[in-house]
Each structure stands twice: as C-alpha cells, then as structure tokens.
Amino acid sequence: MARRSDRASKTATIVGSVVVIVVILWIDIATGLWQNVVILAGLAAGLVSFLLTTLVLDRMLAKHQARRWAPLNRLALSEFMHAMADEEASEISRGHIVIRSLPEVESALDSAGLHDELHALREQVVSERRQLAAALSMWAEFLTSSGDNETILNHAAGIALRLDEVRDAAVAVEHEGTEASLAELRSEIASCNHHFDTMAAELRTRLDAEHRLLGQHLYGDDVAGK
C-alpha cells in the first residue's frame, strides 16, 4: 500500500512538473512576457532548470549509482536477512527463507514453567537485538548513501525498539505477576513478530530488485531481462 502511495506521489510530481514546463514554454512562444519582465524570465528559467534536473538528471544519476553498487547493496541487504533467518531451515541464496520469531508464552501465571519460558524469551530477545544491531552498525552508513534504503533501516530500528518493549514486558510479568502484565507481554510478542514478517517481506522484494540490478551490472540489460 505504501509503495502504491509513493508511486502515485511520484507520478503526480512528474505530471505537475511537466505541466509547469509546458506552460512556461507556451508563454515564451505565444507571448512576449519573458522579454518584457526580465526578473520573472530569470525565475522561470531557473525553475525549468531545476525541474529538468530533478526529473531527468537526478534520476539518471540515481539509477547509475544503484547499478554501480548493486553487488554490495545486495550483500548488505542479505546481512539483514541472515540476521533474521533460521539458518538451519533457510536457503537464502535460493530464495527459501524461514524467519525466526519470538516464542509465545503459553504458561499460566501460576505455572511452574513460566519462569523458564520468560528466561528463554529474554535470552532470545537479547540475541535477536544483538544480531540486528550488528547488521545496522556494519551497513547503515553504506545503505543511507547507496540508494533508497530508508524503509529497510526504519524497519530494522523499529524491530530493535520493539524487542526492548518485549524484554521490559517480560520483566514486568516476573515482578508484577498479574494477568494484565502477561496479556501485555503476549501482545508485545505478537507485535514484534509482525514487524519481523513485515521487514522480511520488504527484504525479499528488495533482494529481488537488487538481483535484477546485479544482472544488469554484470551482463547488461538484455541478459538481466531474461
């Protein structure tokens, strides 16, 4: 849904810019306004140059940059996928990816197994956060400068923050021991797992796109399109 909104926004921007350029050119051809009003003529020329740069030159440079860094960009995105995937069940290079998820807390408050579940949950939360933070610290600077990777980075940061919420909720269950705190923990776990799935879906989409760019970078458009 967000991608459709972005595409619609970009399309509207392009159409609006083209309309502005056409109107300016029509005024120049049909009237002598720009010859009579020098200041406005300069402003109009600057606006046309800005729009043409934004619509044409910047997009060409961005596409060239994306192709240039396609191999390394794919490696960076793969690192995030490795940080989230079940390595024993996944074949990431072949597109078969099984995302890890936080375990549900099934024990009741008065159950003898609750403490063990909470302990195992906290250990996994710490491990997941450490792996995600490692991928961010290694690749965040590159990803911010090599393409449109803002969505991926925001997803990763959001998961890290959500993991903190799960850990705090688990501690609250042990300290408070109320049904409300246990319900909150289960809700936080479900929300965190949803964020994992959302980021995984985005990564799959991006990796497919990077695979096509990598083919173009190595073999040219004809081979990549096959």
PDB file of C-alpha atoms in Angstrom:
ATOM      1  CA  MET A   1       0.000   0.000   0.000  1.00  0.00           C
ATOM      2  CA  ALA A   2       2.831   2.372   0.885  1.00  0.00           C
ATOM      3  CA  ARG A   3       4.591   1.586  -2.397  1.00  0.00           C
ATOM      4  CA  ARG A   4       1.423   2.396  -4.362  1.00  0.00           C
ATOM      5  CA  SER A   5       1.139   5.678  -2.500  1.00  0.00           C
ATOM      6  CA  ASP A   6       4.796   6.502  -3.253  1.00  0.00           C
ATOM      7  CA  ARG A   7       4.355   5.678  -6.934  1.00  0.00           C
ATOM      8  CA  ALA A   8       1.192   7.799  -7.107  1.00  0.00           C
ATOM      9  CA  SER A   9       3.002  10.687  -5.412  1.00  0.00           C
ATOM     10  CA  LYS A  10       5.974  10.428  -7.810  1.00  0.00           C
ATOM     11  CA  THR A  11       3.648  10.241 -10.816  1.00  0.00           C
ATOM     12  CA  ALA A  12       1.728  13.302  -9.639  1.00  0.00           C
ATOM     13  CA  THR A  13       5.001  15.195  -9.133  1.00  0.00           C
ATOM     14  CA  ILE A  14       6.214  14.328 -12.633  1.00  0.00           C
ATOM     15  CA  VAL A  15       2.896  15.270 -14.249  1.00  0.00           C
ATOM     16  CA  GLY A  16       2.752  18.543 -12.334  1.00  0.00           C
ATOM     17  CA  SER A  17       6.338  19.416 -13.276  1.00  0.00           C
ATOM     18  CA  VAL A  18       5.727  18.666 -16.943  1.00  0.00           C
ATOM     19  CA  VAL A  19       2.622  20.860 -16.886  1.00  0.00           C
ATOM     20  CA  VAL A  20       4.616  23.739 -15.369  1.00  0.00           C
ATOM     21  CA  ILE A  21       7.350  23.393 -18.005  1.00  0.00           C
ATOM     22  CA  VAL A  22       4.790  23.276 -20.836  1.00  0.00           C
ATOM     23  CA  VAL A  23       3.024  26.383 -19.518  1.00  0.00           C
ATOM     24  CA  ILE A  24       6.306  28.303 -19.262  1.00  0.00           C
ATOM     25  CA  LEU A  25       7.310  27.292 -22.789  1.00  0.00           C
ATOM     26  CA  TRP A  26       3.858  28.170 -24.141  1.00  0.00           C
ATOM     27  CA  ILE A  27       4.060  31.620 -22.572  1.00  0.00           C
ATOM     28  CA  ASP A  28       7.507  32.085 -24.099  1.00  0.00           C
ATOM     29  CA  ILE A  29       6.323  31.052 -27.562  1.00  0.00           C
ATOM     30  CA  ALA A  30       2.872  32.672 -27.614  1.00  0.00           C
ATOM     31  CA  THR A  31       3.622  35.933 -25.794  1.00  0.00           C
ATOM     32  CA  GLY A  32       6.476  38.314 -25.124  1.00  0.00           C
ATOM     33  CA  LEU A  33       6.074  38.207 -21.347  1.00  0.00           C
ATOM     34  CA  TRP A  34       9.560  36.895 -20.540  1.00  0.00           C
ATOM     35  CA  GLN A  35      11.143  39.537 -22.801  1.00  0.00           C
ATOM     36  CA  ASN A  36       9.267  42.308 -21.043  1.00  0.00           C
ATOM     37  CA  VAL A  37       9.687  41.103 -17.477  1.00  0.00           C
ATOM     38  CA  VAL A  38      13.348  40.171 -17.099  1.00  0.00           C
ATOM     39  CA  ILE A  39      13.179  39.193 -13.420  1.00  0.00           C
ATOM     40  CA  LEU A  40      10.308  36.787 -13.994  1.00  0.00           C
ATOM     41  CA  ALA A  41      12.118  35.395 -17.025  1.00  0.00           C
ATOM     42  CA  GLY A  42      15.136  34.563 -14.860  1.00  0.00           C
ATOM     43  CA  LEU A  43      12.949  32.943 -12.241  1.00  0.00           C
ATOM     44  CA  ALA A  44      11.108  30.914 -14.886  1.00  0.00           C
ATOM     45  CA  ALA A  45      14.392  29.761 -16.449  1.00  0.00           C
ATOM     46  CA  GLY A  46      15.699  28.731 -13.036  1.00  0.00           C
ATOM     47  CA  LEU A  47      12.502  26.811 -12.319  1.00  0.00           C
ATOM     48  CA  VAL A  48      12.706  24.943 -15.641  1.00  0.00           C
ATOM     49  CA  SER A  49      16.364  24.066 -14.996  1.00  0.00           C
ATOM     50  CA  PHE A  50      15.520  22.827 -11.511  1.00  0.00           C
ATOM     51  CA  LEU A  51      12.619  20.680 -12.725  1.00  0.00           C
ATOM     52  CA  LEU A  52      14.630  19.189 -15.577  1.00  0.00           C
ATOM     53  CA  THR A  53      17.497  18.397 -13.211  1.00  0.00           C
ATOM     54  CA  THR A  54      15.152  16.778 -10.709  1.00  0.00           C
ATOM     55  CA  LEU A  55      13.156  14.805 -13.277  1.00  0.00           C
ATOM     56  CA  VAL A  56      15.953  13.738 -15.604  1.00  0.00           C
ATOM     57  CA  LEU A  57      19.499  14.198 -14.347  1.00  0.00           C
ATOM     58  CA  ASP A  58      18.961  13.163 -10.724  1.00  0.00           C
ATOM     59  CA  ARG A  59      17.026  10.058 -11.756  1.00  0.00           C
ATOM     60  CA  MET A  60      19.714   9.067 -14.246  1.00  0.00           C
ATOM     61  CA  LEU A  61      22.418   9.502 -11.611  1.00  0.00           C
ATOM     62  CA  ALA A  62      20.404   7.568  -9.026  1.00  0.00           C
ATOM     63  CA  LYS A  63      19.880   4.694 -11.462  1.00  0.00           C
ATOM     64  CA  HIS A  64      23.577   4.648 -12.339  1.00  0.00           C
ATOM     65  CA  GLN A  65      24.502   4.704  -8.652  1.00  0.00           C
ATOM     66  CA  ALA A  66      22.122   1.834  -7.914  1.00  0.00           C
ATOM     67  CA  ARG A  67      23.635  -0.278 -10.688  1.00  0.00           C
ATOM     68  CA  ARG A  68      27.168   0.572  -9.616  1.00  0.00           C
ATOM     69  CA  TRP A  69      26.616  -0.551  -6.030  1.00  0.00           C
ATOM     70  CA  ALA A  70      24.210  -3.413  -6.774  1.00  0.00           C
ATOM     71  CA  PRO A  71      26.585  -6.229  -5.653  1.00  0.00           C
ATOM     72  CA  LEU A  72      27.479  -4.566  -2.361  1.00  0.00           C
ATOM     73  CA  ASN A  73      23.927  -3.383  -1.762  1.00  0.00           C
ATOM     74  CA  ARG A  74      22.687  -6.943  -2.196  1.00  0.00           C
ATOM     75  CA  LEU A  75      25.296  -8.155   0.272  1.00  0.00           C
ATOM     76  CA  ALA A  76      24.188  -5.549   2.816  1.00  0.00           C
ATOM     77  CA  LEU A  77      20.520  -6.499   2.475  1.00  0.00           C
ATOM     78  CA  SER A  78      21.449 -10.174   2.729  1.00  0.00           C
ATOM     79  CA  GLU A  79      23.166  -9.469   6.042  1.00  0.00           C
ATOM     80  CA  PHE A  80      19.858  -8.248   7.473  1.00  0.00           C
ATOM     81  CA  MET A  81      18.129 -11.342   6.143  1.00  0.00           C
ATOM     82  CA  HIS A  82      20.786 -13.579   7.715  1.00  0.00           C
ATOM     83  CA  ALA A  83      20.285 -11.727  10.997  1.00  0.00           C
ATOM     84  CA  MET A  84      16.596 -12.694  10.958  1.00  0.00           C
ATOM     85  CA  ALA A  85      16.543 -16.083   9.230  1.00  0.00           C
ATOM     86  CA  ASP A  86      16.600 -19.552  10.704  1.00  0.00           C
ATOM     87  CA  GLU A  87      19.947 -20.641   9.277  1.00  0.00           C
ATOM     88  CA  GLU A  88      19.163 -24.347   9.655  1.00  0.00           C
ATOM     89  CA  ALA A  89      15.876 -24.145   7.754  1.00  0.00           C
ATOM     90  CA  SER A  90      16.657 -21.404   5.217  1.00  0.00           C
ATOM     91  CA  GLU A  91      18.390 -21.400   1.840  1.00  0.00           C
ATOM     92  CA  ILE A  92      18.721 -17.659   1.404  1.00  0.00           C
ATOM     93  CA  SER A  93      20.592 -17.652  -1.920  1.00  0.00           C
ATOM     94  CA  ARG A  94      17.794 -19.803  -3.388  1.00  0.00           C
ATOM     95  CA  GLY A  95      15.002 -17.641  -2.039  1.00  0.00           C
ATOM     96  CA  HIS A  96      13.816 -20.134   0.598  1.00  0.00           C
ATOM     97  CA  ILE A  97      13.789 -18.094   3.793  1.00  0.00           C
ATOM     98  CA  VAL A  98      12.321 -19.073   7.146  1.00  0.00           C
ATOM     99  CA  ILE A  99      12.178 -16.093   9.502  1.00  0.00           C
ATOM    100  CA  ARG A 100      12.751 -16.670  13.192  1.00  0.00           C
ATOM    101  CA  SER A 101      10.052 -15.484  15.549  1.00  0.00           C
ATOM    102  CA  LEU A 102       9.808 -14.943  19.272  1.00  0.00           C
ATOM    103  CA  PRO A 103       8.137 -17.840  21.097  1.00  0.00           C
ATOM    104  CA  GLU A 104       4.688 -17.404  22.544  1.00  0.00           C
ATOM    105  CA  VAL A 105       4.393 -17.508  26.332  1.00  0.00           C
ATOM    106  CA  GLU A 106       1.911 -20.316  26.903  1.00  0.00           C
ATOM    107  CA  SER A 107       2.297 -20.942  30.632  1.00  0.00           C
ATOM    108  CA  ALA A 108      -0.204 -19.517  33.087  1.00  0.00           C
ATOM    109  CA  LEU A 109       0.861 -17.209  35.901  1.00  0.00           C
ATOM    110  CA  ASP A 110       0.760 -19.991  38.471  1.00  0.00           C
ATOM    111  CA  SER A 111       2.570 -22.459  36.204  1.00  0.00           C
ATOM    112  CA  ALA A 112       5.964 -23.793  37.257  1.00  0.00           C
ATOM    113  CA  GLY A 113       7.259 -23.429  33.691  1.00  0.00           C
ATOM    114  CA  LEU A 114       6.558 -19.697  33.389  1.00  0.00           C
ATOM    115  CA  HIS A 115       9.923 -18.644  34.808  1.00  0.00           C
ATOM    116  CA  ASP A 116      11.797 -20.863  32.345  1.00  0.00           C
ATOM    117  CA  GLU A 117       9.756 -19.508  29.412  1.00  0.00           C
ATOM    118  CA  LEU A 118      10.428 -15.914  30.418  1.00  0.00           C
ATOM    119  CA  HIS A 119      14.134 -16.622  30.851  1.00  0.00           C
ATOM    120  CA  ALA A 120      14.389 -18.249  27.419  1.00  0.00           C
ATOM    121  CA  LEU A 121      12.405 -15.380  25.894  1.00  0.00           C
ATOM    122  CA  ARG A 122      14.719 -12.735  27.350  1.00  0.00           C
ATOM    123  CA  GLU A 123      17.784 -14.613  26.119  1.00  0.00           C
ATOM    124  CA  GLN A 124      16.390 -14.793  22.584  1.00  0.00           C
ATOM    125  CA  VAL A 125      15.404 -11.119  22.660  1.00  0.00           C
ATOM    126  CA  VAL A 126      18.970 -10.165  23.620  1.00  0.00           C
ATOM    127  CA  SER A 127      20.370 -12.397  20.864  1.00  0.00           C
ATOM    128  CA  GLU A 128      18.000 -11.034  18.202  1.00  0.00           C
ATOM    129  CA  ARG A 129      18.740  -7.454  19.150  1.00  0.00           C
ATOM    130  CA  ARG A 130      22.487  -8.063  19.131  1.00  0.00           C
ATOM    131  CA  GLN A 131      22.393  -9.559  15.630  1.00  0.00           C
ATOM    132  CA  LEU A 132      20.195  -6.761  14.301  1.00  0.00           C
ATOM    133  CA  ALA A 133      22.349  -4.072  15.904  1.00  0.00           C
ATOM    134  CA  ALA A 134      25.471  -5.666  14.410  1.00  0.00           C
ATOM    135  CA  ALA A 135      23.971  -5.554  10.910  1.00  0.00           C
ATOM    136  CA  LEU A 136      22.890  -1.934  11.412  1.00  0.00           C
ATOM    137  CA  SER A 137      26.267  -0.797  12.721  1.00  0.00           C
ATOM    138  CA  MET A 138      28.048  -2.503   9.830  1.00  0.00           C
ATOM    139  CA  TRP A 139      25.842  -1.413   6.930  1.00  0.00           C
ATOM    140  CA  ALA A 140      23.704   1.580   7.940  1.00  0.00           C
ATOM    141  CA  GLU A 141      26.152   4.223   6.697  1.00  0.00           C
ATOM    142  CA  PHE A 142      26.585   2.493   3.343  1.00  0.00           C
ATOM    143  CA  LEU A 143      22.865   1.895   2.846  1.00  0.00           C
ATOM    144  CA  THR A 144      21.988   5.522   3.547  1.00  0.00           C
ATOM    145  CA  SER A 145      24.372   6.671   0.821  1.00  0.00           C
ATOM    146  CA  SER A 146      23.898   3.999  -1.850  1.00  0.00           C
ATOM    147  CA  GLY A 147      20.188   4.103  -2.619  1.00  0.00           C
ATOM    148  CA  ASP A 148      16.640   4.317  -1.344  1.00  0.00           C
ATOM    149  CA  ASN A 149      17.094   2.124   1.732  1.00  0.00           C
ATOM    150  CA  GLU A 150      15.268   4.277   4.261  1.00  0.00           C
ATOM    151  CA  THR A 151      12.385   1.811   4.634  1.00  0.00           C
ATOM    152  CA  ILE A 152      14.709  -1.101   5.469  1.00  0.00           C
ATOM    153  CA  LEU A 153      16.670   0.904   8.027  1.00  0.00           C
ATOM    154  CA  ASN A 154      13.500   2.198   9.690  1.00  0.00           C
ATOM    155  CA  HIS A 155      12.103  -1.351   9.866  1.00  0.00           C
ATOM    156  CA  ALA A 156      15.324  -2.585  11.486  1.00  0.00           C
ATOM    157  CA  ALA A 157      15.388   0.236  14.024  1.00  0.00           C
ATOM    158  CA  GLY A 158      11.696  -0.319  14.763  1.00  0.00           C
ATOM    159  CA  ILE A 159      12.271  -4.011  15.461  1.00  0.00           C
ATOM    160  CA  ALA A 160      15.164  -3.213  17.791  1.00  0.00           C
ATOM    161  CA  LEU A 161      12.950  -0.853  19.773  1.00  0.00           C
ATOM    162  CA  ARG A 162      10.118  -3.400  19.795  1.00  0.00           C
ATOM    163  CA  LEU A 163      12.489  -6.046  21.177  1.00  0.00           C
ATOM    164  CA  ASP A 164      13.226  -3.697  24.073  1.00  0.00           C
ATOM    165  CA  GLU A 165       9.487  -3.472  24.719  1.00  0.00           C
ATOM    166  CA  VAL A 166       9.225  -7.277  24.806  1.00  0.00           C
ATOM    167  CA  ARG A 167      12.106  -7.555  27.254  1.00  0.00           C
ATOM    168  CA  ASP A 168      10.617  -4.910  29.566  1.00  0.00           C
ATOM    169  CA  ALA A 169       7.202  -6.596  29.401  1.00  0.00           C
ATOM    170  CA  ALA A 170       8.793  -9.942  30.349  1.00  0.00           C
ATOM    171  CA  VAL A 171      10.486  -8.345  33.345  1.00  0.00           C
ATOM    172  CA  ALA A 172       7.156  -6.759  34.346  1.00  0.00           C
ATOM    173  CA  VAL A 173       5.477 -10.179  34.351  1.00  0.00           C
ATOM    174  CA  GLU A 174       8.083 -11.532  36.769  1.00  0.00           C
ATOM    175  CA  HIS A 175       7.887  -8.503  39.048  1.00  0.00           C
ATOM    176  CA  GLU A 176       4.132  -7.888  38.966  1.00  0.00           C
ATOM    177  CA  GLY A 177       2.756 -11.347  38.229  1.00  0.00           C
ATOM    178  CA  THR A 178      -0.609 -10.068  37.007  1.00  0.00           C
ATOM    179  CA  GLU A 179      -2.851 -11.200  34.186  1.00  0.00           C
ATOM    180  CA  ALA A 180      -2.660  -7.689  32.738  1.00  0.00           C
ATOM    181  CA  SER A 181       1.148  -7.791  32.541  1.00  0.00           C
ATOM    182  CA  LEU A 182       1.054 -11.260  30.953  1.00  0.00           C
ATOM    183  CA  ALA A 183      -1.501 -10.099  28.383  1.00  0.00           C
ATOM    184  CA  GLU A 184       0.680  -7.079  27.572  1.00  0.00           C
ATOM    185  CA  LEU A 185       3.702  -9.348  27.076  1.00  0.00           C
ATOM    186  CA  ARG A 186       1.806 -11.598  24.681  1.00  0.00           C
ATOM    187  CA  SER A 187       0.635  -8.538  22.759  1.00  0.00           C
ATOM    188  CA  GLU A 188       4.201  -7.193  22.506  1.00  0.00           C
ATOM    189  CA  ILE A 189       5.460 -10.558  21.253  1.00  0.00           C
ATOM    190  CA  ALA A 190       2.761 -10.687  18.559  1.00  0.00           C
ATOM    191  CA  SER A 191       3.576  -7.123  17.515  1.00  0.00           C
ATOM    192  CA  CYS A 192       7.301  -7.843  17.344  1.00  0.00           C
ATOM    193  CA  ASN A 193       6.773 -10.968  15.240  1.00  0.00           C
ATOM    194  CA  HIS A 194       4.562  -8.949  12.904  1.00  0.00           C
ATOM    195  CA  HIS A 195       7.397  -6.425  12.476  1.00  0.00           C
ATOM    196  CA  PHE A 196       9.788  -9.281  11.701  1.00  0.00           C
ATOM    197  CA  ASP A 197       7.437 -10.556   8.975  1.00  0.00           C
ATOM    198  CA  THR A 198       6.967  -7.063   7.536  1.00  0.00           C
ATOM    199  CA  MET A 199      10.699  -6.432   7.290  1.00  0.00           C
ATOM    200  CA  ALA A 200      11.285  -9.895   5.821  1.00  0.00           C
ATOM    201  CA  ALA A 201       8.719  -9.220   3.091  1.00  0.00           C
ATOM    202  CA  GLU A 202      10.378  -5.875   2.309  1.00  0.00           C
ATOM    203  CA  LEU A 203      13.799  -7.532   2.189  1.00  0.00           C
ATOM    204  CA  ARG A 204      12.555 -10.220  -0.202  1.00  0.00           C
ATOM    205  CA  THR A 205      11.184  -7.525  -2.513  1.00  0.00           C
ATOM    206  CA  ARG A 206      14.383  -5.508  -2.342  1.00  0.00           C
ATOM    207  CA  LEU A 207      16.624  -8.540  -2.858  1.00  0.00           C
ATOM    208  CA  ASP A 208      14.661  -9.468  -5.981  1.00  0.00           C
ATOM    209  CA  ALA A 209      15.129  -5.923  -7.281  1.00  0.00           C
ATOM    210  CA  GLU A 210      18.837  -5.970  -6.407  1.00  0.00           C
ATOM    211  CA  HIS A 211      19.194  -9.310  -8.192  1.00  0.00           C
ATOM    212  CA  ARG A 212      17.872  -7.729 -11.387  1.00  0.00           C
ATOM    213  CA  LEU A 213      20.182  -4.728 -10.967  1.00  0.00           C
ATOM    214  CA  LEU A 214      23.102  -7.049 -10.374  1.00  0.00           C
ATOM    215  CA  GLY A 215      22.302  -8.855 -13.621  1.00  0.00           C
ATOM    216  CA  GLN A 216      22.246  -5.539 -15.451  1.00  0.00           C
ATOM    217  CA  HIS A 217      25.514  -4.505 -13.832  1.00  0.00           C
ATOM    218  CA  LEU A 218      27.321  -7.729 -14.783  1.00  0.00           C
ATOM    219  CA  TYR A 219      25.691  -8.781 -18.036  1.00  0.00           C
ATOM    220  CA  GLY A 220      23.733  -5.868 -19.430  1.00  0.00           C
ATOM    221  CA  ASP A 221      20.022  -5.155 -19.801  1.00  0.00           C
ATOM    222  CA  ASP A 222      19.322  -7.954 -22.320  1.00  0.00           C
ATOM    223  CA  VAL A 223      20.614 -10.742 -20.104  1.00  0.00           C
ATOM    224  CA  ALA A 224      19.087  -9.295 -16.903  1.00  0.00           C
ATOM    225  CA  GLY A 225      15.673  -9.133 -18.552  1.00  0.00           C
ATOM    226  CA  LYS A 226      15.588 -12.841 -19.324  1.00  0.00           C
TER     227      LYS A 226
END
